[in-house]
Structure formats: structure tokens, C-alpha cells
mmCIF file of C-alpha atoms and ligand atoms in Angstrom:
data_model
loop_
_atom_site.group_PDB
_atom_site.id
_atom_site.type_symbol
_atom_site.label_atom_id
_atom_site.label_comp_id
_atom_site.label_asym_id
_atom_site.label_seq_id
_atom_site.Cartn_x
_atom_site.Cartn_y
_atom_site.Cartn_z
ATOM 1 C CA MET A 6 -25.440 -135.356 -51.688
ATOM 2 C CA SER A 7 -26.990 -133.860 -55.327
ATOM 3 C CA GLN A 8 -27.108 -130.731 -55.995
ATOM 4 C CA GLU A 9 -30.263 -128.575 -58.093
ATOM 5 C CA PRO A 10 -28.743 -127.453 -61.698
ATOM 6 C CA ARG A 11 -28.773 -123.883 -61.460
ATOM 7 C CA ARG A 12 -30.546 -122.465 -64.750
ATOM 8 C CA LEU A 13 -29.032 -118.749 -65.449
ATOM 9 C CA SER A 14 -31.546 -117.218 -67.182
ATOM 10 C CA TRP A 15 -30.941 -115.065 -70.187
ATOM 11 C CA GLN A 16 -31.688 -112.142 -67.989
ATOM 12 C CA GLU A 17 -29.097 -112.718 -65.557
ATOM 13 C CA TYR A 18 -26.184 -113.762 -67.876
ATOM 14 C CA GLU A 19 -26.689 -111.349 -69.822
ATOM 15 C CA GLU A 20 -26.330 -108.631 -66.726
ATOM 16 C CA ARG A 21 -23.246 -111.307 -66.358
ATOM 17 C CA MET A 22 -21.243 -111.539 -69.797
ATOM 18 C CA ILE A 23 -22.162 -108.290 -71.928
ATOM 19 C CA GLY A 24 -20.369 -105.036 -71.484
ATOM 20 C CA GLU A 25 -21.130 -101.919 -70.873
ATOM 21 C CA LEU A 26 -21.052 -101.735 -74.777
ATOM 22 C CA GLY A 27 -23.535 -104.314 -75.982
ATOM 23 C CA VAL A 28 -26.740 -104.334 -76.384
ATOM 24 C CA ARG A 29 -29.558 -106.367 -73.328
ATOM 25 C CA ALA A 30 -32.002 -108.204 -75.686
ATOM 26 C CA ALA A 31 -33.919 -107.208 -72.003
ATOM 27 C CA ARG A 32 -33.804 -104.181 -73.523
ATOM 28 C CA SER A 33 -34.806 -104.608 -77.139
ATOM 29 C CA ARG A 34 -37.258 -102.473 -78.818
ATOM 30 C CA GLY A 35 -39.495 -105.354 -79.718
ATOM 31 C CA ARG A 36 -40.947 -106.265 -82.760
ATOM 32 C CA ARG A 37 -42.844 -105.450 -85.509
ATOM 33 C CA HIS A 38 -46.062 -107.693 -84.386
ATOM 34 C CA PRO A 39 -45.730 -108.025 -79.881
ATOM 35 C CA GLU A 40 -45.398 -111.213 -79.386
ATOM 36 C CA PRO A 41 -45.467 -112.119 -75.639
ATOM 37 C CA GLU A 42 -42.065 -113.599 -74.705
ATOM 38 C CA HIS A 43 -40.211 -116.769 -74.774
ATOM 39 C CA PRO A 44 -39.744 -118.254 -70.888
ATOM 40 C CA LEU A 45 -35.782 -119.576 -71.560
ATOM 41 C CA ARG A 46 -34.897 -117.880 -74.643
ATOM 42 C CA SER A 47 -34.359 -113.545 -75.067
ATOM 43 C CA PRO A 48 -35.453 -112.384 -77.810
ATOM 44 C CA PHE A 49 -32.137 -112.521 -79.952
ATOM 45 C CA GLN A 50 -32.389 -116.060 -79.635
ATOM 46 C CA ARG A 51 -35.108 -116.418 -81.100
ATOM 47 C CA ASP A 52 -34.633 -114.808 -84.003
ATOM 48 C CA ARG A 53 -31.782 -117.455 -84.366
ATOM 49 C CA ASP A 54 -33.383 -120.133 -83.926
ATOM 50 C CA ARG A 55 -36.114 -118.461 -86.417
ATOM 51 C CA ILE A 56 -33.879 -118.081 -88.824
ATOM 52 C CA VAL A 57 -31.647 -121.806 -88.889
ATOM 53 C CA HIS A 58 -35.997 -122.561 -89.508
ATOM 54 C CA SER A 59 -36.115 -121.057 -92.075
ATOM 55 C CA ARG A 60 -36.041 -122.199 -96.233
ATOM 56 C CA ALA A 61 -33.913 -119.043 -96.799
ATOM 57 C CA PHE A 62 -30.989 -120.711 -94.664
ATOM 58 C CA ARG A 63 -31.304 -123.736 -95.371
ATOM 59 C CA ARG A 64 -30.922 -123.337 -99.946
ATOM 60 C CA LEU A 65 -28.053 -121.138 -98.671
ATOM 61 C CA GLU A 66 -25.938 -124.504 -98.622
ATOM 62 C CA TYR A 67 -26.441 -125.441 -103.611
ATOM 63 C CA LYS A 68 -25.888 -121.090 -104.111
ATOM 64 C CA THR A 69 -22.712 -120.826 -104.825
ATOM 65 C CA GLN A 70 -19.550 -117.550 -102.597
ATOM 66 C CA VAL A 71 -17.798 -117.629 -105.465
ATOM 67 C CA PHE A 72 -18.187 -119.464 -108.216
ATOM 68 C CA VAL A 73 -16.032 -120.990 -109.247
ATOM 69 C CA PRO A 74 -15.621 -123.836 -110.769
ATOM 70 C CA HIS A 75 -17.732 -126.589 -108.125
ATOM 71 C CA GLU A 76 -14.687 -128.501 -108.525
ATOM 72 C CA LYS A 77 -14.597 -130.233 -105.722
ATOM 73 C CA ASP A 78 -17.240 -131.104 -102.698
ATOM 74 C CA HIS A 79 -15.451 -128.657 -99.904
ATOM 75 C CA PHE A 80 -15.326 -125.832 -101.715
ATOM 76 C CA ARG A 81 -17.750 -123.104 -99.860
ATOM 77 C CA THR A 82 -21.247 -122.518 -100.482
ATOM 78 C CA ARG A 83 -23.303 -118.960 -98.629
ATOM 79 C CA LEU A 84 -24.276 -122.553 -95.908
ATOM 80 C CA THR A 85 -19.944 -122.726 -94.506
ATOM 81 C CA HIS A 86 -20.299 -118.863 -95.450
ATOM 82 C CA THR A 87 -22.208 -117.941 -93.132
ATOM 83 C CA LEU A 88 -21.453 -119.971 -91.102
ATOM 84 C CA GLU A 89 -17.938 -119.341 -91.371
ATOM 85 C CA VAL A 90 -18.607 -115.639 -90.341
ATOM 86 C CA SER A 91 -21.030 -116.934 -87.335
ATOM 87 C CA VAL A 92 -17.936 -118.225 -86.015
ATOM 88 C CA ILE A 93 -15.385 -115.488 -85.954
ATOM 89 C CA SER A 94 -18.133 -112.524 -84.938
ATOM 90 C CA ARG A 95 -19.185 -114.235 -81.805
ATOM 91 C CA THR A 96 -15.376 -115.353 -81.301
ATOM 92 C CA ILE A 97 -14.799 -111.232 -81.342
ATOM 93 C CA ALA A 98 -18.198 -110.152 -79.468
ATOM 94 C CA ARG A 99 -16.536 -112.634 -76.861
ATOM 95 C CA GLY A 100 -13.600 -110.795 -76.384
ATOM 96 C CA LEU A 101 -15.768 -107.218 -76.970
ATOM 97 C CA GLY A 102 -17.712 -107.697 -74.186
ATOM 98 C CA LEU A 103 -20.452 -107.677 -77.351
ATOM 99 C CA ASN A 104 -24.639 -109.481 -76.942
ATOM 100 C CA GLU A 105 -22.905 -112.807 -78.586
ATOM 101 C CA ASP A 106 -26.874 -113.436 -79.093
ATOM 102 C CA LEU A 107 -27.310 -111.082 -81.163
ATOM 103 C CA THR A 108 -23.244 -111.158 -83.399
ATOM 104 C CA GLU A 109 -24.997 -114.620 -84.140
ATOM 105 C CA THR A 110 -27.975 -114.480 -85.224
ATOM 106 C CA VAL A 111 -27.105 -111.562 -87.805
ATOM 107 C CA ALA A 112 -24.425 -113.224 -88.743
ATOM 108 C CA LEU A 113 -26.956 -115.989 -89.509
ATOM 109 C CA ALA A 114 -29.041 -113.519 -91.544
ATOM 110 C CA HIS A 115 -27.074 -111.422 -92.996
ATOM 111 C CA ASP A 116 -26.906 -113.345 -97.123
ATOM 112 C CA LEU A 117 -30.592 -114.690 -96.916
ATOM 113 C CA GLY A 118 -31.321 -112.681 -99.457
ATOM 114 C CA HIS A 119 -28.779 -113.609 -102.064
ATOM 115 C CA SER A 120 -29.300 -114.850 -105.580
ATOM 116 C CA PRO A 121 -28.068 -117.426 -107.237
ATOM 117 C CA PHE A 122 -24.601 -117.674 -108.759
ATOM 118 C CA GLY A 123 -23.613 -115.133 -106.545
ATOM 119 C CA HIS A 124 -22.864 -111.409 -107.359
ATOM 120 C CA ALA A 125 -22.374 -112.099 -110.843
ATOM 121 C CA GLY A 126 -26.992 -112.990 -110.386
ATOM 122 C CA GLU A 127 -27.493 -110.132 -107.896
ATOM 123 C CA ARG A 128 -25.382 -108.086 -110.864
ATOM 124 C CA ALA A 129 -28.236 -109.862 -113.759
ATOM 125 C CA LEU A 130 -31.843 -109.190 -111.520
ATOM 126 C CA ASP A 131 -29.997 -105.610 -110.351
ATOM 127 C CA GLY A 132 -29.479 -105.024 -114.247
ATOM 128 C CA LEU A 133 -33.370 -106.487 -115.120
ATOM 129 C CA MET A 134 -34.705 -104.493 -112.222
ATOM 130 C CA LYS A 135 -33.642 -100.788 -112.598
ATOM 131 C CA ALA A 136 -36.954 -99.710 -113.223
ATOM 132 C CA PHE A 137 -38.825 -101.133 -110.828
ATOM 133 C CA GLY A 138 -35.887 -100.326 -107.988
ATOM 134 C CA GLY A 139 -33.075 -102.432 -109.120
ATOM 135 C CA PHE A 140 -31.962 -105.357 -106.291
ATOM 136 C CA GLU A 141 -29.859 -105.637 -103.884
ATOM 137 C CA HIS A 142 -29.057 -108.484 -101.842
ATOM 138 C CA ASN A 143 -27.953 -106.630 -98.095
ATOM 139 C CA LEU A 144 -31.578 -105.249 -98.761
ATOM 140 C CA GLN A 145 -33.316 -108.279 -100.393
ATOM 141 C CA SER A 146 -32.481 -110.157 -97.194
ATOM 142 C CA LEU A 147 -34.224 -108.026 -94.629
ATOM 143 C CA ARG A 148 -37.384 -108.613 -97.651
ATOM 144 C CA VAL A 149 -36.433 -112.126 -97.123
ATOM 145 C CA VAL A 150 -36.550 -112.064 -93.255
ATOM 146 C CA GLY A 151 -39.656 -109.582 -93.333
ATOM 147 C CA GLU A 152 -42.600 -110.706 -95.735
ATOM 148 C CA LEU A 153 -41.225 -113.757 -97.593
ATOM 149 C CA GLU A 154 -40.588 -116.306 -95.560
ATOM 150 C CA CYS A 155 -44.487 -117.443 -94.852
ATOM 151 C CA LYS A 156 -44.645 -119.436 -91.188
ATOM 152 C CA TYR A 157 -46.847 -117.970 -88.012
ATOM 153 C CA PRO A 158 -50.796 -116.975 -88.757
ATOM 154 C CA GLY A 159 -50.084 -113.624 -87.618
ATOM 155 C CA PHE A 160 -47.970 -111.996 -89.907
ATOM 156 C CA SER A 161 -45.707 -112.868 -92.402
ATOM 157 C CA GLY A 162 -42.223 -113.032 -92.578
ATOM 158 C CA LEU A 163 -40.248 -114.203 -89.322
ATOM 159 C CA ASN A 164 -41.006 -111.096 -86.270
ATOM 160 C CA LEU A 165 -37.751 -110.768 -86.067
ATOM 161 C CA SER A 166 -36.580 -108.216 -83.521
ATOM 162 C CA PHE A 167 -35.949 -104.516 -85.500
ATOM 163 C CA GLU A 168 -32.018 -104.937 -83.089
ATOM 164 C CA VAL A 169 -31.651 -107.494 -86.148
ATOM 165 C CA LEU A 170 -32.956 -105.952 -88.526
ATOM 166 C CA GLU A 171 -31.356 -102.704 -88.079
ATOM 167 C CA GLY A 172 -28.145 -105.324 -88.625
ATOM 168 C CA LEU A 173 -28.786 -106.135 -91.008
ATOM 169 C CA THR A 174 -29.425 -102.835 -92.649
ATOM 170 C CA LYS A 175 -25.890 -102.543 -93.896
ATOM 171 C CA HIS A 176 -26.074 -100.270 -96.741
ATOM 172 C CA GLY A 177 -29.148 -97.536 -95.036
ATOM 173 C CA ALA A 178 -32.059 -98.913 -95.630
ATOM 174 C CA ALA A 179 -35.626 -96.671 -94.188
ATOM 175 C CA GLY A 180 -37.281 -95.782 -96.803
ATOM 176 C CA ALA A 181 -37.088 -99.017 -99.091
ATOM 177 C CA GLU A 182 -39.540 -100.934 -98.248
ATOM 178 C CA PRO A 183 -41.989 -99.630 -95.845
ATOM 179 C CA TRP A 184 -42.166 -101.679 -93.604
ATOM 180 C CA LEU A 185 -39.607 -100.561 -92.436
ATOM 181 C CA ASP A 186 -39.747 -97.036 -91.630
ATOM 182 C CA GLU A 187 -40.815 -99.081 -88.145
ATOM 183 C CA ALA A 188 -38.170 -99.934 -87.505
ATOM 184 C CA ALA A 189 -36.671 -97.175 -86.214
ATOM 185 C CA LEU A 190 -33.311 -96.648 -87.308
ATOM 186 C CA GLU A 191 -32.392 -93.904 -85.792
ATOM 187 C CA HIS A 192 -29.374 -93.754 -85.116
ATOM 188 C CA ARG A 193 -26.486 -93.043 -87.469
ATOM 189 C CA SER A 194 -24.297 -95.456 -86.323
ATOM 190 C CA ARG A 195 -25.271 -99.174 -86.205
ATOM 191 C CA PRO A 196 -24.418 -101.035 -83.142
ATOM 192 C CA LEU A 197 -21.326 -103.141 -82.631
ATOM 193 C CA GLU A 198 -22.859 -106.934 -82.894
ATOM 194 C CA SER A 199 -23.923 -105.838 -86.118
ATOM 195 C CA GLN A 200 -20.086 -103.726 -87.014
ATOM 196 C CA ILE A 201 -18.295 -107.130 -85.810
ATOM 197 C CA VAL A 202 -20.538 -108.717 -88.415
ATOM 198 C CA ASP A 203 -19.529 -106.451 -91.260
ATOM 199 C CA LEU A 204 -15.970 -106.734 -91.084
ATOM 200 C CA CYS A 205 -15.590 -110.511 -89.998
ATOM 201 C CA ASP A 206 -17.762 -110.994 -93.481
ATOM 202 C CA GLU A 207 -15.175 -109.711 -95.583
ATOM 203 C CA LEU A 208 -12.667 -111.330 -93.164
ATOM 204 C CA ALA A 209 -14.585 -114.727 -93.985
ATOM 205 C CA TYR A 210 -14.513 -114.281 -97.408
ATOM 206 C CA VAL A 211 -11.358 -113.498 -98.179
ATOM 207 C CA CYS A 212 -9.779 -116.106 -95.806
ATOM 208 C CA HIS A 213 -11.837 -118.385 -97.801
ATOM 209 C CA ASP A 214 -11.844 -117.611 -102.276
ATOM 210 C CA LEU A 215 -7.807 -117.432 -101.043
ATOM 211 C CA ASP A 216 -8.275 -120.987 -99.856
ATOM 212 C CA ASP A 217 -10.939 -122.600 -102.318
ATOM 213 C CA GLY A 218 -9.079 -120.118 -105.012
ATOM 214 C CA SER A 219 -5.428 -121.264 -104.647
ATOM 215 C CA ASP A 220 -6.979 -125.126 -104.076
ATOM 216 C CA SER A 221 -8.792 -124.573 -107.494
ATOM 217 C CA GLY A 222 -5.508 -124.289 -109.127
ATOM 218 C CA LEU A 223 -6.800 -120.379 -110.467
ATOM 219 C CA LEU A 224 -4.269 -118.859 -107.675
ATOM 220 C CA THR A 225 -1.018 -120.039 -108.081
ATOM 221 C CA GLN A 226 1.560 -119.895 -105.293
ATOM 222 C CA ARG A 227 3.890 -118.035 -107.115
ATOM 223 C CA ALA A 228 1.302 -114.989 -107.758
ATOM 224 C CA LEU A 229 0.797 -115.664 -104.669
ATOM 225 C CA GLY A 230 3.844 -114.507 -103.231
ATOM 226 C CA GLU A 231 3.049 -111.305 -104.208
ATOM 227 C CA VAL A 232 0.462 -110.914 -102.085
ATOM 228 C CA THR A 233 2.830 -109.408 -98.044
ATOM 229 C CA LEU A 234 0.116 -111.422 -95.738
ATOM 230 C CA TRP A 235 1.256 -113.976 -97.594
ATOM 231 C CA ARG A 236 4.508 -113.907 -97.679
ATOM 232 C CA GLU A 237 4.875 -113.004 -94.243
ATOM 233 C CA THR A 238 2.867 -115.785 -92.858
ATOM 234 C CA LEU A 239 4.144 -119.055 -94.776
ATOM 235 C CA ALA A 240 8.214 -117.341 -93.649
ATOM 236 C CA SER A 241 6.719 -117.849 -90.360
ATOM 237 C CA ILE A 242 5.298 -120.824 -90.302
ATOM 238 C CA LYS A 243 8.499 -122.760 -92.248
ATOM 239 C CA ALA A 244 10.218 -121.074 -89.500
ATOM 240 C CA ALA A 245 8.418 -122.897 -87.030
ATOM 241 C CA HIS A 246 7.482 -126.362 -89.149
ATOM 242 C CA PRO A 247 9.716 -126.819 -91.715
ATOM 243 C CA GLN A 248 8.169 -129.965 -92.712
ATOM 244 C CA LEU A 249 5.173 -128.523 -94.067
ATOM 245 C CA SER A 250 4.536 -128.487 -97.100
ATOM 246 C CA GLY A 251 1.246 -128.764 -100.106
ATOM 247 C CA SER A 252 -1.745 -128.349 -98.838
ATOM 248 C CA VAL A 253 -2.115 -128.813 -95.389
ATOM 249 C CA LEU A 254 0.998 -125.506 -95.076
ATOM 250 C CA ARG A 255 -1.163 -123.615 -97.651
ATOM 251 C CA GLN A 256 -4.377 -124.952 -95.517
ATOM 252 C CA TYR A 257 -2.459 -123.743 -91.786
ATOM 253 C CA ALA A 258 -1.115 -120.712 -93.305
ATOM 254 C CA VAL A 259 -4.897 -119.556 -94.206
ATOM 255 C CA ARG A 260 -6.283 -120.630 -90.887
ATOM 256 C CA THR A 261 -3.142 -118.918 -89.032
ATOM 257 C CA ILE A 262 -4.090 -116.004 -91.108
ATOM 258 C CA ILE A 263 -7.443 -115.759 -89.896
ATOM 259 C CA ASP A 264 -6.305 -115.581 -86.517
ATOM 260 C CA ARG A 265 -2.961 -113.020 -86.548
ATOM 261 C CA MET A 266 -6.867 -111.021 -88.343
ATOM 262 C CA VAL A 267 -8.787 -111.860 -85.419
ATOM 263 C CA THR A 268 -6.219 -111.187 -82.629
ATOM 264 C CA ASP A 269 -5.936 -108.282 -85.086
ATOM 265 C CA ILE A 270 -9.291 -106.317 -84.170
ATOM 266 C CA LEU A 271 -9.328 -107.607 -80.400
ATOM 267 C CA THR A 272 -5.939 -104.980 -80.207
ATOM 268 C CA ALA A 273 -7.480 -102.836 -82.682
ATOM 269 C CA VAL A 274 -11.308 -102.258 -81.537
ATOM 270 C CA PRO A 275 -10.929 -101.470 -77.956
ATOM 271 C CA GLU A 276 -7.977 -98.360 -78.937
ATOM 272 C CA ARG A 277 -10.372 -96.850 -81.114
ATOM 273 C CA ILE A 278 -13.405 -97.083 -78.141
ATOM 274 C CA ALA A 279 -10.850 -96.247 -75.814
ATOM 275 C CA ARG A 280 -9.752 -92.462 -78.316
ATOM 276 C CA ALA A 281 -13.250 -92.117 -79.016
ATOM 277 C CA ARG A 282 -13.559 -92.506 -75.585
ATOM 278 C CA VAL A 283 -16.827 -93.724 -76.316
ATOM 279 C CA ARG A 284 -18.261 -95.066 -73.067
ATOM 280 C CA SER A 285 -21.762 -96.745 -73.512
ATOM 281 C CA LEU A 286 -24.228 -98.308 -76.382
ATOM 282 C CA GLU A 287 -25.907 -94.359 -76.777
ATOM 283 C CA ASP A 288 -21.590 -93.831 -77.731
ATOM 284 C CA VAL A 289 -21.776 -96.388 -79.496
ATOM 285 C CA LEU A 290 -24.365 -94.944 -81.953
ATOM 286 C CA ALA A 291 -23.002 -91.487 -82.035
ATOM 287 C CA ALA A 292 -19.374 -92.354 -82.237
ATOM 288 C CA GLY A 293 -19.231 -93.788 -86.121
ATOM 289 C CA PRO A 294 -17.534 -97.312 -87.189
ATOM 290 C CA LEU A 295 -15.429 -98.549 -84.737
ATOM 291 C CA ALA A 296 -15.237 -101.974 -85.836
ATOM 292 C CA ALA A 297 -11.953 -102.003 -88.325
ATOM 293 C CA PHE A 298 -8.751 -103.852 -88.649
ATOM 294 C CA SER A 299 -5.340 -101.655 -87.225
ATOM 295 C CA PRO A 300 -3.915 -99.306 -90.097
ATOM 296 C CA GLU A 301 -1.423 -101.732 -91.361
ATOM 297 C CA MET A 302 -3.528 -104.813 -91.394
ATOM 298 C CA THR A 303 -5.876 -102.342 -93.010
ATOM 299 C CA ARG A 304 -3.178 -102.746 -95.548
ATOM 300 C CA LYS A 305 -2.412 -105.396 -96.126
ATOM 301 C CA PHE A 306 -6.498 -106.296 -96.298
ATOM 302 C CA GLY A 307 -6.302 -104.165 -99.408
ATOM 303 C CA GLU A 308 -3.224 -105.933 -101.226
ATOM 304 C CA LEU A 309 -5.145 -109.007 -101.221
ATOM 305 C CA LYS A 310 -8.549 -108.016 -101.441
ATOM 306 C CA LYS A 311 -7.183 -106.176 -104.755
ATOM 307 C CA PHE A 312 -4.872 -109.610 -105.480
ATOM 308 C CA LEU A 313 -8.329 -111.623 -105.134
ATOM 309 C CA MET A 314 -9.967 -109.057 -107.811
ATOM 310 C CA GLU A 315 -7.150 -108.946 -110.404
ATOM 311 C CA ASN A 316 -6.011 -113.334 -109.862
ATOM 312 C CA LEU A 317 -10.141 -115.075 -109.055
ATOM 313 C CA TYR A 318 -12.796 -112.345 -109.347
ATOM 314 C CA THR A 319 -11.670 -111.743 -113.102
ATOM 315 C CA HIS A 320 -9.571 -114.922 -114.280
ATOM 316 C CA PRO A 321 -11.651 -116.049 -117.738
ATOM 317 C CA ARG A 322 -13.059 -119.639 -115.778
ATOM 318 C CA VAL A 323 -14.721 -117.703 -113.253
ATOM 319 C CA MET A 324 -16.044 -115.329 -115.491
ATOM 320 C CA ALA A 325 -16.910 -118.139 -118.376
ATOM 321 C CA GLN A 326 -18.670 -118.991 -115.736
ATOM 322 C CA ASN A 327 -20.492 -115.575 -114.744
ATOM 323 C CA GLU A 328 -21.400 -115.270 -117.812
ATOM 324 C CA ARG A 329 -23.417 -118.074 -117.977
ATOM 325 C CA ALA A 330 -25.353 -118.203 -114.102
ATOM 326 C CA GLU A 331 -25.870 -114.066 -115.913
ATOM 327 C CA ASN A 332 -27.463 -114.748 -119.036
ATOM 328 C CA MET A 333 -29.258 -118.403 -117.819
ATOM 329 C CA LEU A 334 -31.049 -115.654 -115.663
ATOM 330 C CA ARG A 335 -31.568 -113.065 -117.827
ATOM 331 C CA ARG A 336 -33.959 -116.139 -119.683
ATOM 332 C CA LEU A 337 -35.359 -116.937 -116.847
ATOM 333 C CA PHE A 338 -37.019 -113.772 -115.905
ATOM 334 C CA ALA A 339 -38.220 -113.086 -119.143
ATOM 335 C CA PHE A 340 -39.890 -116.595 -119.597
ATOM 336 C CA TYR A 341 -41.611 -115.684 -116.029
ATOM 337 C CA LEU A 342 -42.739 -112.670 -117.371
ATOM 338 C CA GLU A 343 -44.498 -113.794 -120.198
ATOM 339 C CA ASN A 344 -45.691 -116.901 -118.797
ATOM 340 C CA PRO A 345 -46.826 -115.650 -115.316
ATOM 341 C CA GLY A 346 -48.760 -119.668 -115.620
ATOM 342 C CA GLU A 347 -45.412 -121.629 -114.390
ATOM 343 C CA LEU A 348 -45.529 -119.004 -111.313
ATOM 344 C CA GLU A 349 -49.289 -119.699 -109.182
ATOM 345 C CA HIS A 350 -48.006 -121.895 -107.232
ATOM 346 C CA TYR A 351 -45.561 -118.914 -105.065
ATOM 347 C CA ALA A 352 -48.027 -115.811 -106.731
ATOM 348 C CA ALA A 353 -51.342 -118.538 -104.346
ATOM 349 C CA GLY A 354 -48.737 -117.561 -100.946
ATOM 350 C CA TYR A 355 -46.798 -114.646 -102.089
ATOM 351 C CA ARG A 356 -48.136 -111.779 -100.224
ATOM 352 C CA GLN A 357 -47.334 -109.257 -100.879
ATOM 353 C CA ALA A 358 -48.907 -105.517 -100.799
ATOM 354 C CA ARG A 359 -48.162 -103.908 -103.976
ATOM 355 C CA PRO A 360 -47.026 -106.198 -106.380
ATOM 356 C CA VAL A 361 -45.844 -105.482 -109.309
ATOM 357 C CA PRO A 362 -45.051 -109.025 -111.930
ATOM 358 C CA GLU A 363 -41.037 -107.989 -112.051
ATOM 359 C CA ARG A 364 -41.600 -107.669 -108.455
ATOM 360 C CA MET A 365 -42.809 -111.262 -108.114
ATOM 361 C CA VAL A 366 -40.491 -113.075 -110.858
ATOM 362 C CA CYS A 367 -37.193 -111.452 -108.938
ATOM 363 C CA ASP A 368 -38.027 -112.581 -105.655
ATOM 364 C CA TYR A 369 -38.737 -116.242 -107.121
ATOM 365 C CA ILE A 370 -35.501 -116.039 -109.295
ATOM 366 C CA ALA A 371 -33.874 -114.723 -106.355
ATOM 367 C CA GLY A 372 -34.736 -117.210 -103.748
ATOM 368 C CA MET A 373 -33.538 -120.051 -106.277
ATOM 369 C CA THR A 374 -30.439 -122.046 -105.423
ATOM 370 C CA ASP A 375 -27.842 -122.864 -108.427
ATOM 371 C CA ARG A 376 -29.217 -126.282 -108.624
ATOM 372 C CA PHE A 377 -33.203 -125.138 -109.315
ATOM 373 C CA ALA A 378 -32.294 -122.902 -110.992
ATOM 374 C CA GLU A 379 -30.421 -125.057 -113.311
ATOM 375 C CA LYS A 380 -33.005 -127.538 -113.385
ATOM 376 C CA GLU A 381 -35.932 -124.861 -114.299
ATOM 377 C CA PHE A 382 -33.791 -123.251 -116.947
ATOM 378 C CA ALA A 383 -32.889 -127.327 -118.845
ATOM 379 C CA ARG A 384 -37.259 -127.718 -118.409
ATOM 380 C CA LEU A 385 -37.745 -124.472 -119.803
ATOM 381 C CA MET A 386 -35.580 -124.160 -122.649
ATOM 382 C CA ARG A 387 -35.374 -127.116 -124.099
HETATM 383 MG MG1 LIG B 23 -21.574 -112.326 -96.517
#
């Protein structure tokens, strides 16, 4: 006898899977432009799908994470970084009984506002926009999902749930954009789902930069010997698998470090929650930051970050690439301002309330991929 497969509604799924500290889509504060509910997907699932189907998301494939010279096709891009943040955050969200859909959605959107050429591009645009409110990639992510992606008939932007917007306000954003005031970002702290994404963003980039940095030869094994986490991990792997060497050993070490960090978070966060006597979502929002490594892992993580800053992010080869990229964006910016005809196609679909030409040029350049910026530079600066 065949049985009808029983479908679990998203409301039932949330009730079963999400603990007291998680955000429930069933109690979402809604969207700026109210929309009828979808029969199958929760509001956060819809938001996730809107992000994956956005242009800004697809462009992440051709945006640099760290400007390590792109010699190998398996080096990370903003897209693969985003996917790593997403899978690691989801593991932790599930482990802590949080809303996995919200966590995944915030993770997939967290870098949509990144300009081409990583932080070098961000620095160049911020310098050019000093008199007009500056440029910061987290705020730009909000602009992308709030205004710049245009594909729906009734509004510009993706009209995401307020909880997702809140998840993207990493360093606070109230008042940064006129439409954001409506997002009611009234909490002192953000839900654990967003805090977890912030932590996993750092975790992911530190670990994959360690991997790509050593693969590229910019980080030598000798230099890496200074890093406690690396030394400890290599020693434990060599004890269990003495035959491992070379690239396999290195990749397995990075994988083991990620595992140690995730395990650490899954122990440290519940301890912090218990100490702070946090028992409800309301308590989370009043408690201040709860998502962090243990004190011991915080120290080791800090040491690794400092090592990467001194040996990879400021490596002469990386610095030379950054300087070239910043220069390229500065020249493109000046060119578009002087030749608005080049941006007619963009201006036609640009629905901003009070656009200054500089902001439009900045949004245009910020949306570029590295390879499109290179192509435009070659075309216009001959
Ligand atoms: Mg990131």
C-alpha cells in the first residue's frame, strides 16, 4: 500500500526545528511593501531565492576576494567565499537551534555590495565619495537589495523582510538610507542568526586566505610556523597521518582548523548564553553580542589574522595589484563624471529619489566585476 507523502508546512517545520532563541518567519515584521504570503515558502526562503536570482549575486563570481594574483582557477572568489560563509553559518545555526533559512539568506546577501577588486576597490570609492557620504560595502549591500536591483513591477529593490535587512546592518545603518528608517532597526543587538553570519564571515575568509595564500606561494611554510593554530594542527595531523604531505596536508590542515573553530563556537556560544541568562529572543536582542569564539580560540584567531595582515594582505605583490586597481577605479570614476553619455543606459533604469551624479557613478562602478572594470578601462582609456 502506498502512502501519501506527508508535507510539512514551513510553519510546522519552524515550530519543530527552531528553539526559543531563534527568529521565526511566522512572526516576521514584514516587508516595506506588503506582499501576500507564498503558499509553499516562508518569507525568509523567498528572500533567499530573490538573492540567488539577483544580478548582484551572479556577479560575485567575477569579483576578487583578496587580490591574490589570479593565477589559479581554484582560488576563492566573492561567490565561493559567500557559499563557504553560508554553509558554515548554517551548520552552526542548526547546531544552536536557530533559523537556518534566515541565517542562509543573510549569508548569501552579506557581500552583495562589494565593489570590484576587494577592499582596494572599496578604499578607492570611499576616497572619491568623501564629500557625498562615502562608500562602505555593508551599506552598499543594503542599497543593492533595497534599491539597485530592479525587476519587480511595484517597487525598486528586492523588498526583503526586515529581519534580513537587519542582518545586513553589520555596523549599524539607521539613517544611512531614507527608506531604512522604516526597517525599524530598533534593537540594541541583532538576532543570533546575523551574529553567527558575521563571525563565520571572518572565520571563512581567514581560513580560505590561509589556504589560497599558501597555495600561491605568498605565505611560506616557514613563516606559517609562527602561527600557533597552524603549528598545533599540523602536529596533530602528522601524529595521526604521518604519510600526508604537500598540498594534501595543507588543505587537510585548513579543513581541520575550520572544524576546530566551528566546534569551538558550538561550545562557546551556549556557555555565553547560559552565563548571560538569555532564555528568549527578546533576551538575545537585549544582551549585546553573544556569538564569539572561546577566549582561547579568540587569542589564536587574532594571532592568525595578524599574521595574514602582515604577510599576505600587505605583501608587496598584493599591494602592487591593489594600487593598480585603485588607480583604475579612480580614473574610471573621473571619466564617467566627465562623460555622462557613457552611462545613459544605466541612468535610464536608475530609480533614485535624489541622485547626485557622483552617487550614480559610484553605484555603477561598485556593481562592476573585476573583469568588466578591466574591460571598460581598456576600452575607455586607450
Ligand atoms: Mg564576506
